[in-house]
Amino acid sequence: MNRMGCIIHFVGREADVESLVALSPVEPCNIWRRGVPRSSRPNSRPAVTSGLTLVVSDAEFEDLEQQQADAIQFLRAHSSILKNMSEVAGVEHATLDFGIAMRDVVVQSDHFPADLIAALAVAGCGMELTQFPTGRKAKNLKRYRKALRSGQLRR
């Protein structure tokens, strides 16, 4: 599995992908266009939006502090370009997404420093936190998905 700790998405129903690619400060890791399937799998549905994704940090899911440090550095280095990308025709939102591991705790709480929030604002980006199952949780999820696909479970 190709795990990327922190990524930034530029998304919109009518997003001008060519302009986004031309402005991008780094090579996009993912580009998609509305109406075109997002994968080559036979059951893949057409995308309802267009956009692209850039890798901001390849730190592990368990290393949020490193992801944050990488994100601050990336945002500061490219803030004016990212702001321009967020204003490209059709872009509805630009979002910095931290991928983190689900921890085995009653309440999972994560802190984000003020300088990260400030850098996001300058770049015109929002923020989200995506939790991924790891270890035993990931294995249970794989078994669940397999059972769902085989018809053993009903939605």
CSV table of C-alpha atoms in Angstrom, one decimal:
chain,number,residue,atom,x,y,z
A,1,MET,CA,0.0,0.0,0.0
A,2,ASN,CA,1.3,3.4,-1.0
A,3,ARG,CA,0.8,5.5,2.1
A,4,MET,CA,1.3,9.2,1.9
A,5,GLY,CA,1.1,11.1,5.2
A,6,CYS,CA,0.0,14.6,4.1
A,7,ILE,CA,-1.4,15.6,0.8
A,8,ILE,CA,-3.1,18.7,-0.7
A,9,HIS,CA,-6.2,18.4,-3.0
A,10,PHE,CA,-7.5,21.0,-5.4
A,11,VAL,CA,-11.0,20.0,-6.3
A,12,GLY,CA,-14.0,21.3,-8.2
A,13,ARG,CA,-16.8,20.1,-10.4
A,14,GLU,CA,-15.5,22.3,-13.2
A,15,ALA,CA,-11.9,22.7,-12.1
A,16,ASP,CA,-9.5,23.6,-14.8
A,17,VAL,CA,-7.0,20.7,-14.4
A,18,GLU,CA,-4.6,22.0,-17.1
A,19,SER,CA,-4.2,25.3,-15.3
A,20,LEU,CA,-3.6,23.5,-12.0
A,21,VAL,CA,-1.0,21.3,-13.5
A,22,ALA,CA,0.8,24.3,-15.2
A,23,LEU,CA,0.9,26.1,-11.8
A,24,SER,CA,1.8,23.2,-9.6
A,25,PRO,CA,5.1,23.6,-7.7
A,26,VAL,CA,5.7,19.8,-7.7
A,27,GLU,CA,4.6,16.9,-9.8
A,28,PRO,CA,1.0,15.9,-9.0
A,29,CYS,CA,0.7,12.3,-7.6
A,30,ASN,CA,-2.9,12.1,-8.8
A,31,ILE,CA,-4.9,13.9,-11.5
A,32,TRP,CA,-8.6,13.2,-12.3
A,33,ARG,CA,-11.3,14.6,-14.6
A,34,ARG,CA,-15.0,14.7,-14.2
A,35,GLY,CA,-16.7,12.0,-16.2
A,36,VAL,CA,-13.6,9.8,-16.4
A,37,PRO,CA,-13.3,6.7,-14.0
A,38,ARG,CA,-10.7,7.4,-11.3
A,39,SER,CA,-9.2,3.9,-11.6
A,40,SER,CA,-8.9,1.1,-14.2
A,41,ARG,CA,-11.0,-1.3,-12.1
A,42,PRO,CA,-14.0,-2.6,-14.1
A,43,ASN,CA,-16.5,-1.3,-11.5
A,44,SER,CA,-14.9,2.1,-11.1
A,45,ARG,CA,-17.4,4.9,-11.4
A,46,PRO,CA,-16.8,8.2,-13.3
A,47,ALA,CA,-15.5,11.0,-11.2
A,48,VAL,CA,-18.0,13.7,-10.3
A,49,THR,CA,-15.2,16.3,-9.8
A,50,SER,CA,-11.9,17.3,-11.4
A,51,GLY,CA,-8.7,18.0,-9.6
A,52,LEU,CA,-5.3,17.0,-8.6
A,53,THR,CA,-3.3,15.9,-5.5
A,54,LEU,CA,0.2,16.9,-4.4
A,55,VAL,CA,2.3,15.1,-1.8
A,56,VAL,CA,3.3,17.5,1.0
A,57,SER,CA,4.8,14.9,3.4
A,58,ASP,CA,5.6,11.2,3.1
A,59,ALA,CA,6.0,10.9,6.9
A,60,GLU,CA,4.2,7.8,8.3
A,61,PHE,CA,0.7,7.9,9.6
A,62,GLU,CA,2.0,7.6,13.1
A,63,ASP,CA,4.3,10.7,12.8
A,64,LEU,CA,1.8,13.7,12.7
A,65,GLU,CA,4.5,16.0,14.1
A,66,GLN,CA,6.8,15.4,11.1
A,67,GLN,CA,3.8,15.8,8.7
A,68,GLN,CA,3.0,19.1,10.3
A,69,ALA,CA,6.6,20.3,10.1
A,70,ASP,CA,6.8,19.3,6.4
A,71,ALA,CA,3.4,21.0,5.8
A,72,ILE,CA,4.6,24.2,7.3
A,73,GLN,CA,7.7,24.2,5.2
A,74,PHE,CA,5.8,23.3,2.0
A,75,LEU,CA,3.1,26.0,2.6
A,76,ARG,CA,5.7,28.7,3.4
A,77,ALA,CA,7.8,27.8,0.3
A,78,HIS,CA,4.8,27.7,-2.1
A,79,SER,CA,2.2,29.9,-0.5
A,80,SER,CA,1.7,32.3,-3.4
A,81,ILE,CA,1.5,29.5,-5.9
A,82,LEU,CA,-0.9,27.5,-3.8
A,83,LYS,CA,-3.1,30.6,-3.4
A,84,ASN,CA,-3.1,31.0,-7.2
A,85,MET,CA,-4.0,27.4,-7.6
A,86,SER,CA,-6.9,27.7,-5.1
A,87,GLU,CA,-8.2,30.6,-7.2
A,88,VAL,CA,-8.1,28.7,-10.6
A,89,ALA,CA,-11.4,28.6,-12.4
A,90,GLY,CA,-13.7,25.9,-11.1
A,91,VAL,CA,-11.7,25.1,-8.0
A,92,GLU,CA,-14.2,24.8,-5.2
A,93,HIS,CA,-11.8,23.9,-2.4
A,94,ALA,CA,-8.1,23.4,-1.7
A,95,THR,CA,-7.6,21.1,1.3
A,96,LEU,CA,-4.5,20.0,3.2
A,97,ASP,CA,-5.2,16.4,4.4
A,98,PHE,CA,-3.2,14.8,7.2
A,99,GLY,CA,-3.4,11.0,7.0
A,100,ILE,CA,-3.0,9.6,10.5
A,101,ALA,CA,-3.3,6.2,12.2
A,102,MET,CA,-6.4,5.4,14.2
A,103,ARG,CA,-5.2,4.9,17.7
A,104,ASP,CA,-6.7,2.4,20.1
A,105,VAL,CA,-7.9,5.0,22.6
A,106,VAL,CA,-11.3,6.1,23.9
A,107,VAL,CA,-10.9,9.6,22.5
A,108,GLN,CA,-8.5,10.6,19.8
A,109,SER,CA,-7.4,14.2,19.9
A,110,ASP,CA,-4.7,15.8,17.8
A,111,HIS,CA,-3.2,19.3,18.1
A,112,PHE,CA,-2.3,21.7,15.2
A,113,PRO,CA,0.1,24.6,15.9
A,114,ALA,CA,-0.9,28.2,15.2
A,115,ASP,CA,1.9,28.6,12.6
A,116,LEU,CA,0.4,25.8,10.5
A,117,ILE,CA,-3.1,27.3,10.7
A,118,ALA,CA,-1.6,30.7,9.7
A,119,ALA,CA,0.3,29.2,6.8
A,120,LEU,CA,-2.9,27.5,5.6
A,121,ALA,CA,-4.8,30.8,5.7
A,122,VAL,CA,-2.1,32.6,3.6
A,123,ALA,CA,-2.2,29.7,1.0
A,124,GLY,CA,-6.0,29.8,0.8
A,125,CYS,CA,-6.3,26.2,2.0
A,126,GLY,CA,-8.6,24.4,4.4
A,127,MET,CA,-7.5,21.4,6.5
A,128,GLU,CA,-8.8,17.9,7.2
A,129,LEU,CA,-7.7,14.9,9.2
A,130,THR,CA,-8.2,11.5,7.7
A,131,GLN,CA,-7.8,8.5,10.1
A,132,PHE,CA,-6.7,5.2,8.6
A,133,PRO,CA,-7.0,1.8,10.3
A,134,THR,CA,-3.7,0.1,10.9
A,135,GLY,CA,-2.6,-3.2,12.3
A,136,ARG,CA,-5.5,-5.4,13.5
A,137,LYS,CA,-8.1,-2.8,12.6
A,138,ALA,CA,-6.8,-2.8,9.0
A,139,LYS,CA,-7.0,-6.6,8.8
A,140,ASN,CA,-10.6,-6.6,10.2
A,141,LEU,CA,-11.6,-3.9,7.7
A,142,LYS,CA,-10.2,-6.0,4.8
A,143,ARG,CA,-12.2,-9.1,6.0
A,144,TYR,CA,-15.3,-6.9,6.3
A,145,ARG,CA,-14.9,-5.5,2.8
A,146,LYS,CA,-14.3,-9.0,1.4
A,147,ALA,CA,-17.4,-10.3,3.1
A,148,LEU,CA,-19.4,-7.3,1.8
A,149,ARG,CA,-18.2,-7.9,-1.8
A,150,SER,CA,-19.0,-11.6,-1.6
A,151,GLY,CA,-22.6,-10.9,-0.5
A,152,GLN,CA,-22.1,-12.4,3.0
A,153,LEU,CA,-23.1,-9.1,4.4
A,154,ARG,CA,-25.9,-6.7,3.4
A,155,ARG,CA,-25.5,-3.0,3.2
